[in-house]
Amino acid sequence: DADENIMETHGAFGFPVVVKPVGAGPSARATVVHDEMELEAAVEDAFRFGDEVLVERYAQGRIVTVGLLDGTPLGAIETGLSGTLARGETRPRMSTARLQSILRLGTLAYEAVGAEGAATVELIVSDRSNEVIVDLDTAPALTPDAVLPRIAYTAGLKFADLVEEVLDGARI
């Protein structure tokens, strides 16, 4: 029975967890699951988007996105779950030391995957100073209102200059 297999695989992992399809685009959402019944439904739903499903521990906190260009962190911005700006803020509300730590973590993630050019790293930042990398986008949106251009702007890089930098670093 598929339902028994799900719980056998889940084992003593505990709840809450996040269920999401692997490799699916932004149209496939992650689902927070609190019990066995929700787990079955969420896994079934996630399989609609592909052949692999990821179940991971739920990490509670604020979503912060780090913007990088050619391996250099430009800054960070607090974003909502959909990647939209939260409360219109341009800088996460945290100490300078913590922000530097988050920028370093974003840079390490960028380097770990061998990224080049422009990228964003999305993290969940908890009140207990535990950060979890949620996503690394090596092809972030380059529209004036997108997250990376907003981060670049706060770092003193105008939209046209950012696009020029990205194009200059592109390989054919």
CSV table of N, CA, C and O in Angstrom, one decimal, residues 35-86:
chain,number,residue,atom,x,y,z
A,35,ASP,N,0.8,16.4,9.9
A,35,ASP,CA,0.5,15.0,10.4
A,35,ASP,C,0.5,14.0,9.2
A,35,ASP,O,0.7,14.4,8.0
A,36,GLU,N,0.2,12.8,9.5
A,36,GLU,CA,0.3,11.7,8.5
A,36,GLU,C,-0.7,11.9,7.3
A,36,GLU,O,-0.4,11.7,6.2
A,37,MET,N,-1.9,12.3,7.7
A,37,MET,CA,-2.9,12.5,6.6
A,37,MET,C,-2.5,13.6,5.7
A,37,MET,O,-2.7,13.5,4.5
A,38,GLU,N,-2.0,14.7,6.2
A,38,GLU,CA,-1.6,15.8,5.4
A,38,GLU,C,-0.4,15.4,4.5
A,38,GLU,O,-0.2,15.8,3.4
A,39,LEU,N,0.5,14.5,5.1
A,39,LEU,CA,1.7,14.1,4.4
A,39,LEU,C,1.3,13.3,3.1
A,39,LEU,O,1.8,13.5,2.0
A,40,GLU,N,0.3,12.4,3.3
A,40,GLU,CA,-0.1,11.6,2.1
A,40,GLU,C,-0.6,12.5,1.0
A,40,GLU,O,-0.2,12.3,-0.2
A,41,ALA,N,-1.5,13.4,1.3
A,41,ALA,CA,-2.0,14.3,0.3
A,41,ALA,C,-1.0,15.2,-0.3
A,41,ALA,O,-1.0,15.4,-1.5
A,42,ALA,N,0.0,15.7,0.5
A,42,ALA,CA,1.0,16.6,0.0
A,42,ALA,C,2.0,15.9,-1.0
A,42,ALA,O,2.4,16.4,-2.0
A,43,VAL,N,2.3,14.6,-0.6
A,43,VAL,CA,3.2,13.9,-1.4
A,43,VAL,C,2.5,13.5,-2.8
A,43,VAL,O,3.1,13.7,-3.8
A,44,GLU,N,1.3,13.1,-2.7
A,44,GLU,CA,0.5,12.8,-3.9
A,44,GLU,C,0.5,14.1,-4.8
A,44,GLU,O,0.7,14.0,-6.0
A,45,ASP,N,0.2,15.2,-4.2
A,45,ASP,CA,0.1,16.5,-5.0
A,45,ASP,C,1.5,16.8,-5.6
A,45,ASP,O,1.6,17.2,-6.8
A,46,ALA,N,2.6,16.7,-4.8
A,46,ALA,CA,3.9,17.0,-5.3
A,46,ALA,C,4.3,16.1,-6.5
A,46,ALA,O,5.0,16.6,-7.4
A,47,PHE,N,3.9,14.8,-6.5
A,47,PHE,CA,4.2,13.9,-7.6
A,47,PHE,C,3.5,14.4,-8.9
A,47,PHE,O,3.9,13.9,-10.0
A,48,ARG,N,2.6,15.3,-8.9
A,48,ARG,CA,2.0,15.8,-10.1
A,48,ARG,C,3.0,16.6,-10.9
A,48,ARG,O,2.8,16.8,-12.1
A,49,PHE,N,4.0,17.1,-10.3
A,49,PHE,CA,5.0,18.0,-10.9
A,49,PHE,C,6.3,17.3,-11.3
A,49,PHE,O,7.1,17.9,-11.9
A,50,GLY,N,6.4,16.0,-11.0
A,50,GLY,CA,7.6,15.3,-11.4
A,50,GLY,C,7.7,13.9,-10.7
A,50,GLY,O,6.9,13.5,-9.9
A,51,ASP,N,8.8,13.3,-10.9
A,51,ASP,CA,9.1,11.9,-10.4
A,51,ASP,C,9.8,11.9,-9.0
A,51,ASP,O,9.9,10.8,-8.5
A,52,GLU,N,10.2,13.0,-8.5
A,52,GLU,CA,10.9,13.1,-7.3
A,52,GLU,C,10.3,14.1,-6.3
A,52,GLU,O,9.9,15.2,-6.8
A,53,VAL,N,10.2,13.7,-5.1
A,53,VAL,CA,9.6,14.6,-4.1
A,53,VAL,C,10.6,14.7,-2.9
A,53,VAL,O,11.2,13.7,-2.5
A,54,LEU,N,10.7,15.9,-2.4
A,54,LEU,CA,11.6,16.2,-1.2
A,54,LEU,C,10.8,16.4,0.0
A,54,LEU,O,9.8,17.2,-0.1
A,55,VAL,N,11.1,15.7,1.1
A,55,VAL,CA,10.4,16.0,2.4
A,55,VAL,C,11.5,16.4,3.3
A,55,VAL,O,12.5,15.7,3.5
A,56,GLU,N,11.4,17.6,3.9
A,56,GLU,CA,12.5,18.1,4.7
A,56,GLU,C,11.8,18.8,6.0
A,56,GLU,O,10.7,19.1,6.0
A,57,ARG,N,12.6,18.9,7.0
A,57,ARG,CA,12.2,19.5,8.2
A,57,ARG,C,11.7,21.0,8.0
A,57,ARG,O,12.3,21.7,7.2
A,58,TYR,N,10.7,21.4,8.6
A,58,TYR,CA,10.2,22.7,8.5
A,58,TYR,C,11.0,23.6,9.3
A,58,TYR,O,11.3,23.4,10.5
A,59,ALA,N,11.5,24.7,8.7
A,59,ALA,CA,12.3,25.7,9.4
A,59,ALA,C,11.5,27.0,9.4
A,59,ALA,O,11.1,27.5,8.4
A,60,GLN,N,11.3,27.5,10.6
A,60,GLN,CA,10.5,28.7,10.8
A,60,GLN,C,11.4,29.9,10.9
A,60,GLN,O,12.4,29.9,11.5
A,61,GLY,N,11.0,31.0,10.2
A,61,GLY,CA,11.8,32.2,10.2
A,61,GLY,C,11.4,33.1,9.1
A,61,GLY,O,10.4,32.9,8.3
A,62,ARG,N,12.2,34.1,8.9
A,62,ARG,CA,12.0,35.1,7.8
A,62,ARG,C,12.8,34.7,6.6
A,62,ARG,O,13.8,34.1,6.7
A,63,ILE,N,12.2,35.0,5.4
A,63,ILE,CA,12.9,34.7,4.2
A,63,ILE,C,13.8,35.9,3.8
A,63,ILE,O,13.3,37.0,3.7
A,64,VAL,N,15.1,35.6,3.7
A,64,VAL,CA,16.0,36.7,3.3
A,64,VAL,C,16.7,36.2,2.0
A,64,VAL,O,17.2,35.1,1.9
A,65,THR,N,16.8,37.1,1.0
A,65,THR,CA,17.5,36.8,-0.2
A,65,THR,C,18.8,37.6,-0.4
A,65,THR,O,18.8,38.8,-0.2
A,66,VAL,N,19.9,36.9,-0.6
A,66,VAL,CA,21.2,37.5,-0.9
A,66,VAL,C,21.3,37.6,-2.4
A,66,VAL,O,21.1,36.6,-3.1
A,67,GLY,N,21.8,38.8,-2.9
A,67,GLY,CA,22.0,39.0,-4.3
A,67,GLY,C,23.5,39.0,-4.5
A,67,GLY,O,24.3,39.6,-3.7
A,68,LEU,N,24.0,38.2,-5.5
A,68,LEU,CA,25.4,38.2,-5.8
A,68,LEU,C,25.7,38.5,-7.3
A,68,LEU,O,24.8,38.1,-8.2
A,69,LEU,N,26.8,39.0,-7.6
A,69,LEU,CA,27.2,39.3,-8.9
A,69,LEU,C,28.7,38.9,-9.0
A,69,LEU,O,29.5,39.5,-8.3
A,70,ASP,N,29.0,38.0,-9.9
A,70,ASP,CA,30.4,37.5,-10.1
A,70,ASP,C,31.0,37.1,-8.7
A,70,ASP,O,32.2,37.4,-8.5
A,71,GLY,N,30.2,36.5,-7.9
A,71,GLY,CA,30.8,36.0,-6.6
A,71,GLY,C,30.8,37.0,-5.5
A,71,GLY,O,31.2,36.6,-4.4
A,72,THR,N,30.5,38.2,-5.8
A,72,THR,CA,30.5,39.3,-4.8
A,72,THR,C,29.1,39.5,-4.3
A,72,THR,O,28.2,39.8,-5.1
A,73,PRO,N,28.8,39.4,-3.0
A,73,PRO,CA,27.5,39.7,-2.4
A,73,PRO,C,27.2,41.2,-2.5
A,73,PRO,O,28.0,42.1,-2.1
A,74,LEU,N,26.1,41.6,-3.1
A,74,LEU,CA,25.7,43.0,-3.3
A,74,LEU,C,24.9,43.4,-2.1
A,74,LEU,O,24.8,44.6,-1.8
A,75,GLY,N,24.3,42.5,-1.4
A,75,GLY,CA,23.5,42.8,-0.2
A,75,GLY,C,22.4,41.8,-0.1
A,75,GLY,O,22.4,40.7,-0.7
A,76,ALA,N,21.4,42.1,0.8
A,76,ALA,CA,20.3,41.2,1.1
A,76,ALA,C,19.1,42.0,1.3
A,76,ALA,O,19.1,43.2,1.6
A,77,ILE,N,17.9,41.3,1.1
A,77,ILE,CA,16.6,41.9,1.3
A,77,ILE,C,15.7,40.9,1.8
A,77,ILE,O,15.8,39.7,1.5
A,78,GLU,N,14.8,41.3,2.7
A,78,GLU,CA,13.8,40.4,3.2
A,78,GLU,C,12.7,40.3,2.2
A,78,GLU,O,12.2,41.2,1.7
A,79,THR,N,12.4,39.0,1.9
A,79,THR,CA,11.4,38.7,0.9
A,79,THR,C,10.3,37.8,1.4
A,79,THR,O,10.5,37.2,2.4
A,80,GLY,N,9.2,37.8,0.8
A,80,GLY,CA,8.1,36.9,1.1
A,80,GLY,C,8.3,35.5,0.5
A,80,GLY,O,9.2,35.3,-0.2
A,81,LEU,N,7.4,34.6,0.8
A,81,LEU,CA,7.5,33.3,0.2
A,81,LEU,C,7.5,33.2,-1.3
A,81,LEU,O,8.1,32.3,-1.9
A,82,SER,N,6.9,34.2,-1.9
A,82,SER,CA,6.8,34.1,-3.4
A,82,SER,C,8.0,34.9,-4.0
A,82,SER,O,8.0,35.1,-5.2
A,83,GLY,N,8.9,35.3,-3.2
A,83,GLY,CA,10.0,36.1,-3.7
A,83,GLY,C,9.7,37.6,-3.8
A,83,GLY,O,10.5,38.3,-4.3
A,84,THR,N,8.6,38.0,-3.3
A,84,THR,CA,8.2,39.4,-3.4
A,84,THR,C,8.8,40.1,-2.2
A,84,THR,O,9.1,39.5,-1.2
A,85,LEU,N,8.9,41.4,-2.4
A,85,LEU,CA,9.5,42.2,-1.3
A,85,LEU,C,8.5,42.3,-0.1
A,85,LEU,O,7.3,42.4,-0.3
A,86,ALA,N,9.0,42.1,1.1
A,86,ALA,CA,8.2,42.2,2.3
A,86,ALA,C,8.3,43.6,2.9
A,86,ALA,O,9.4,44.1,3.1
